[in-house]
Tab-separated table of C-alpha atoms and ligand atoms in Angstrom:
chain	number	residue	atom	x	y	z
A	1	UNK	CA	-0.121	-0.151	-0.099
A	2	UNK	CA	2.038	2.627	-1.108
A	3	UNK	CA	-0.291	6.365	-0.601
A	4	UNK	CA	2.711	8.084	-1.985
A	5	UNK	CA	1.239	7.270	-5.604
A	6	UNK	CA	-2.089	9.036	-4.649
A	7	UNK	CA	-0.215	12.260	-3.226
A	8	UNK	CA	0.377	15.031	-5.906
A	9	UNK	CA	3.321	16.995	-5.518
A	10	UNK	CA	2.885	20.871	-6.648
A	11	UNK	CA	6.428	22.248	-6.954
A	12	UNK	CA	6.628	26.710	-5.880
A	13	UNK	CA	3.050	26.353	-3.895
A	14	UNK	CA	2.337	28.499	-2.085
A	15	UNK	CA	6.076	30.088	-2.769
A	16	UNK	CA	9.091	29.586	-4.988
A	17	UNK	CA	10.715	26.554	-3.035
A	18	UNK	CA	8.067	24.558	-1.465
A	19	UNK	CA	6.886	21.305	-2.757
A	20	UNK	CA	4.103	20.946	-1.811
A	21	UNK	CA	2.322	17.786	-0.992
A	22	UNK	CA	-1.257	18.090	-1.943
A	23	UNK	CA	-3.694	15.308	-0.527
A	24	UNK	CA	-7.062	16.109	-2.220
A	25	UNK	CA	-5.642	13.981	-4.537
A	26	UNK	CA	-5.737	11.027	-1.889
A	27	UNK	CA	-9.289	12.121	-1.090
A	28	UNK	CA	-11.238	11.843	-4.078
A	29	UNK	CA	-10.070	8.346	-4.223
A	30	UNK	CA	-12.518	6.670	-2.105
A	31	UNK	CA	-10.891	3.672	-1.389
A	32	UNK	CA	-7.726	4.889	-0.382
A	33	UNK	CA	-9.079	7.631	1.264
A	34	UNK	CA	-10.954	4.646	2.958
A	35	UNK	CA	-7.315	2.570	3.636
A	36	UNK	CA	-5.222	5.214	4.769
A	37	UNK	CA	-7.448	6.362	7.678
A	38	UNK	CA	-7.600	2.917	8.403
A	39	UNK	CA	-3.889	2.226	8.355
A	40	UNK	CA	-3.728	5.648	10.918
A	41	UNK	CA	-6.327	4.030	13.191
A	42	UNK	CA	-5.616	1.010	13.755
A	43	UNK	CA	-2.646	1.376	16.174
A	44	UNK	CA	-4.670	3.158	18.646
A	45	UNK	CA	-7.696	0.656	18.628
A	46	UNK	CA	-8.472	-0.508	22.493
A	47	UNK	CA	-6.043	2.116	23.682
A	48	UNK	CA	-8.930	4.240	25.415
A	49	UNK	CA	-8.560	7.817	23.186
A	50	UNK	CA	-11.404	9.752	24.742
A	51	UNK	CA	-10.387	12.721	22.044
A	52	UNK	CA	-9.375	13.733	18.364
A	53	UNK	CA	-7.386	16.909	18.278
A	54	UNK	CA	-6.785	18.091	15.010
A	55	UNK	CA	-5.859	21.905	13.500
A	56	UNK	CA	-7.563	23.350	10.927
A	57	UNK	CA	-8.349	22.841	8.260
A	58	UNK	CA	-6.448	19.519	6.722
A	59	UNK	CA	-6.591	18.351	10.551
A	60	UNK	CA	-10.494	18.132	10.275
A	61	UNK	CA	-10.406	16.045	6.903
A	62	UNK	CA	-8.079	13.852	8.378
A	63	UNK	CA	-9.042	14.105	12.392
A	64	UNK	CA	-12.953	13.168	12.091
A	65	UNK	CA	-12.417	10.149	10.470
A	66	UNK	CA	-9.896	8.912	12.651
A	67	UNK	CA	-12.240	9.972	15.688
A	68	UNK	CA	-15.234	8.369	14.138
A	69	UNK	CA	-13.314	5.002	13.675
A	70	UNK	CA	-11.858	5.184	17.191
A	71	UNK	CA	-15.704	5.814	18.764
A	72	UNK	CA	-13.441	9.113	20.140
A	73	UNK	CA	-14.386	12.839	20.564
A	74	UNK	CA	-13.401	15.643	17.844
A	75	UNK	CA	-11.706	18.608	18.941
A	76	UNK	CA	-11.265	21.308	16.634
A	77	UNK	CA	-8.293	23.731	16.489
A	78	UNK	CA	-9.161	26.711	14.553
A	79	UNK	CA	-7.294	30.093	13.348
A	80	UNK	CA	-8.007	32.856	15.040
A	81	UNK	CA	-11.577	34.698	15.154
A	82	UNK	CA	-13.603	30.946	14.427
A	83	UNK	CA	-14.571	29.714	17.491
A	84	UNK	CA	-17.437	31.115	19.413
A	85	UNK	CA	-16.661	30.248	23.347
A	86	UNK	CA	-13.733	31.350	25.432
A	87	UNK	CA	-10.431	30.137	23.570
A	88	UNK	CA	-7.015	29.434	24.570
A	89	UNK	CA	-4.735	31.292	21.847
A	90	UNK	CA	-1.033	29.863	21.056
A	91	UNK	CA	1.401	31.664	18.188
A	92	UNK	CA	3.544	29.037	16.137
A	93	UNK	CA	5.428	29.052	12.904
A	94	UNK	CA	4.983	27.437	9.692
A	95	UNK	CA	7.303	26.207	6.668
A	96	UNK	CA	5.978	29.553	5.176
A	97	UNK	CA	4.607	32.339	7.625
A	98	UNK	CA	3.034	32.704	11.066
A	99	UNK	CA	-0.237	32.050	12.099
A	100	UNK	CA	-2.055	31.025	15.430
A	101	UNK	CA	-4.770	28.598	16.888
A	102	UNK	CA	-7.126	28.756	19.240
A	103	UNK	CA	-9.160	25.901	21.340
A	104	UNK	CA	-11.905	26.203	23.402
A	105	UNK	CA	-11.121	26.430	26.806
A	106	UNK	CA	-13.782	23.945	27.803
A	107	UNK	CA	-12.801	21.196	25.196
A	108	UNK	CA	-10.810	19.126	26.987
A	109	UNK	CA	-11.401	17.717	31.019
A	110	UNK	CA	-8.272	17.233	32.534
A	111	UNK	CA	-7.204	13.435	32.356
A	112	UNK	CA	-8.901	12.835	28.960
A	113	UNK	CA	-6.669	10.866	26.494
A	114	UNK	CA	-5.886	12.667	23.506
A	115	UNK	CA	-4.903	11.792	19.880
A	116	UNK	CA	-3.606	14.642	18.242
A	117	UNK	CA	-3.862	14.106	13.964
A	118	UNK	CA	-3.275	15.944	11.264
A	119	UNK	CA	-2.730	15.674	8.020
A	120	UNK	CA	1.166	16.684	7.646
A	121	UNK	CA	4.153	17.128	10.128
A	122	UNK	CA	6.959	19.467	8.783
A	123	UNK	CA	8.752	22.417	10.993
A	124	UNK	CA	6.518	20.928	13.865
A	125	UNK	CA	5.067	24.257	14.890
A	126	UNK	CA	1.506	23.852	14.413
A	127	UNK	CA	1.511	20.300	16.330
A	128	UNK	CA	4.025	21.833	19.138
A	129	UNK	CA	1.420	24.914	19.652
A	130	UNK	CA	-1.545	22.456	19.502
A	131	UNK	CA	0.291	19.894	22.237
A	132	UNK	CA	1.113	23.073	24.156
A	133	UNK	CA	-2.930	24.201	24.309
A	134	UNK	CA	-4.029	20.684	25.085
A	135	UNK	CA	-1.693	20.077	27.900
A	136	UNK	CA	-2.518	23.415	29.329
A	137	UNK	CA	-6.030	22.298	29.266
A	138	UNK	CA	-4.974	19.106	30.907
A	139	UNK	CA	-5.214	16.667	28.178
A	140	UNK	CA	-2.824	13.611	28.107
A	141	UNK	CA	-1.142	13.342	24.839
A	142	UNK	CA	-0.722	9.682	23.747
A	143	UNK	CA	0.208	9.987	20.261
A	144	UNK	CA	0.715	12.100	17.361
A	145	UNK	CA	-0.457	10.985	13.825
A	146	UNK	CA	0.081	12.028	10.504
A	147	UNK	CA	-1.044	10.862	6.908
A	148	UNK	CA	2.609	12.388	5.754
A	149	UNK	CA	5.995	13.575	7.508
A	150	UNK	CA	8.369	15.967	5.955
A	151	UNK	CA	11.556	14.431	7.631
A	152	UNK	CA	13.890	16.998	5.857
A	153	UNK	CA	12.508	19.480	7.924
A	154	UNK	CA	13.139	17.794	11.389
A	155	UNK	CA	9.948	18.206	12.829
A	156	UNK	CA	10.154	14.993	14.588
A	157	UNK	CA	13.715	16.740	16.690
A	158	UNK	CA	11.326	18.951	18.947
A	159	UNK	CA	8.819	16.436	19.355
A	160	UNK	CA	11.416	13.635	21.274
A	161	UNK	CA	8.910	12.843	24.292
A	162	UNK	CA	5.689	12.305	21.748
A	163	UNK	CA	4.703	8.778	20.469
A	164	UNK	CA	4.747	10.030	16.494
A	165	UNK	CA	3.238	7.996	14.046
A	166	UNK	CA	3.549	8.979	10.082
A	167	UNK	CA	2.140	6.968	7.187
A	168	UNK	CA	4.093	8.771	4.287
A	169	UNK	CA	7.937	10.282	4.705
A	170	UNK	CA	9.835	12.374	1.972
K	1	LIG	O1	4.662	21.505	10.636
K	1	LIG	P1	4.072	22.967	10.314
K	1	LIG	O2	5.347	23.260	9.752
K	1	LIG	O3	3.301	23.682	11.544
K	1	LIG	O4	3.050	22.281	8.934
K	1	LIG	C1	2.423	21.508	8.856
K	1	LIG	C2	0.836	22.327	9.163
K	1	LIG	O5	0.801	23.267	7.943
K	1	LIG	C3	-0.310	22.944	7.336
K	1	LIG	O6	-1.371	23.585	7.516
K	1	LIG	P2	-1.462	25.365	7.363
K	1	LIG	O7	-1.666	25.997	8.241
K	1	LIG	O8	-1.123	25.315	5.647
K	1	LIG	O9	-3.525	25.296	6.907
K	1	LIG	P3	-4.432	24.396	6.428
K	1	LIG	O10	-4.621	23.188	7.094
K	1	LIG	O11	-5.628	25.528	6.669
K	1	LIG	O12	-3.808	24.503	4.803
K	1	LIG	C4	-0.786	21.441	7.362
K	1	LIG	O13	-1.959	20.442	7.552
K	1	LIG	C5	0.048	21.205	8.805
K	1	LIG	O14	-1.322	21.420	10.171
K	2	LIG	N1	5.347	21.342	1.811
K	2	LIG	C1	3.776	20.959	1.775
K	2	LIG	N2	3.122	20.937	1.547
K	2	LIG	C2	1.970	21.128	1.955
K	2	LIG	N3	1.716	21.634	2.887
K	2	LIG	C3	2.486	21.515	4.170
K	2	LIG	N4	2.326	22.442	5.075
K	2	LIG	C4	3.347	23.212	5.415
K	2	LIG	N5	4.494	22.631	4.489
K	2	LIG	C5	3.401	21.615	3.352
């Protein structure tokens, strides 16, 4: 099952020098999308995951079906100004640019077992921000799950205390 066949690599998007890993070519293939979610979910079945936390926007597309398959809840981490109730906010760096993310303050009950799911690990800024917010709310991060890992950006280097799973490495 080489899912790389289903990922389109687009040169110089969104800016010169970036080789963008486009997952829409995987998502539109129902069978392969299903197989990818199964593969991401398998190691965590029966592990007592209570919540999947996924960052906007591609983290919703991968995180929500993983949560469904694990019979866990889904908690969105969103770009600023999108969540309606009281939020925690965290600033972070991207492979390209800077951004900040928010989570609802009441999204996690302290002690809940949390899997963080996103489509892609690049520099790790997004997942580090997400971890910081989950832990600030008392969640216990049991794993970090990605469809794609850009190994050349060494996002793992700052995540040594966490159990990381990625399906595809570039
Ligand atoms: O490891 P990092 O360097 O933080 O990069 C990875 C993040 O970048 C992309 O999201 P993006 O912010 O482009 O938003 P999108 O999902 O809304 O397209 C991707 O979906 C990850 O969330
Ligand atoms: N190279 C890349 N391709 C797709 N999404 C990304 N997010 C950060 N870097 C990316």
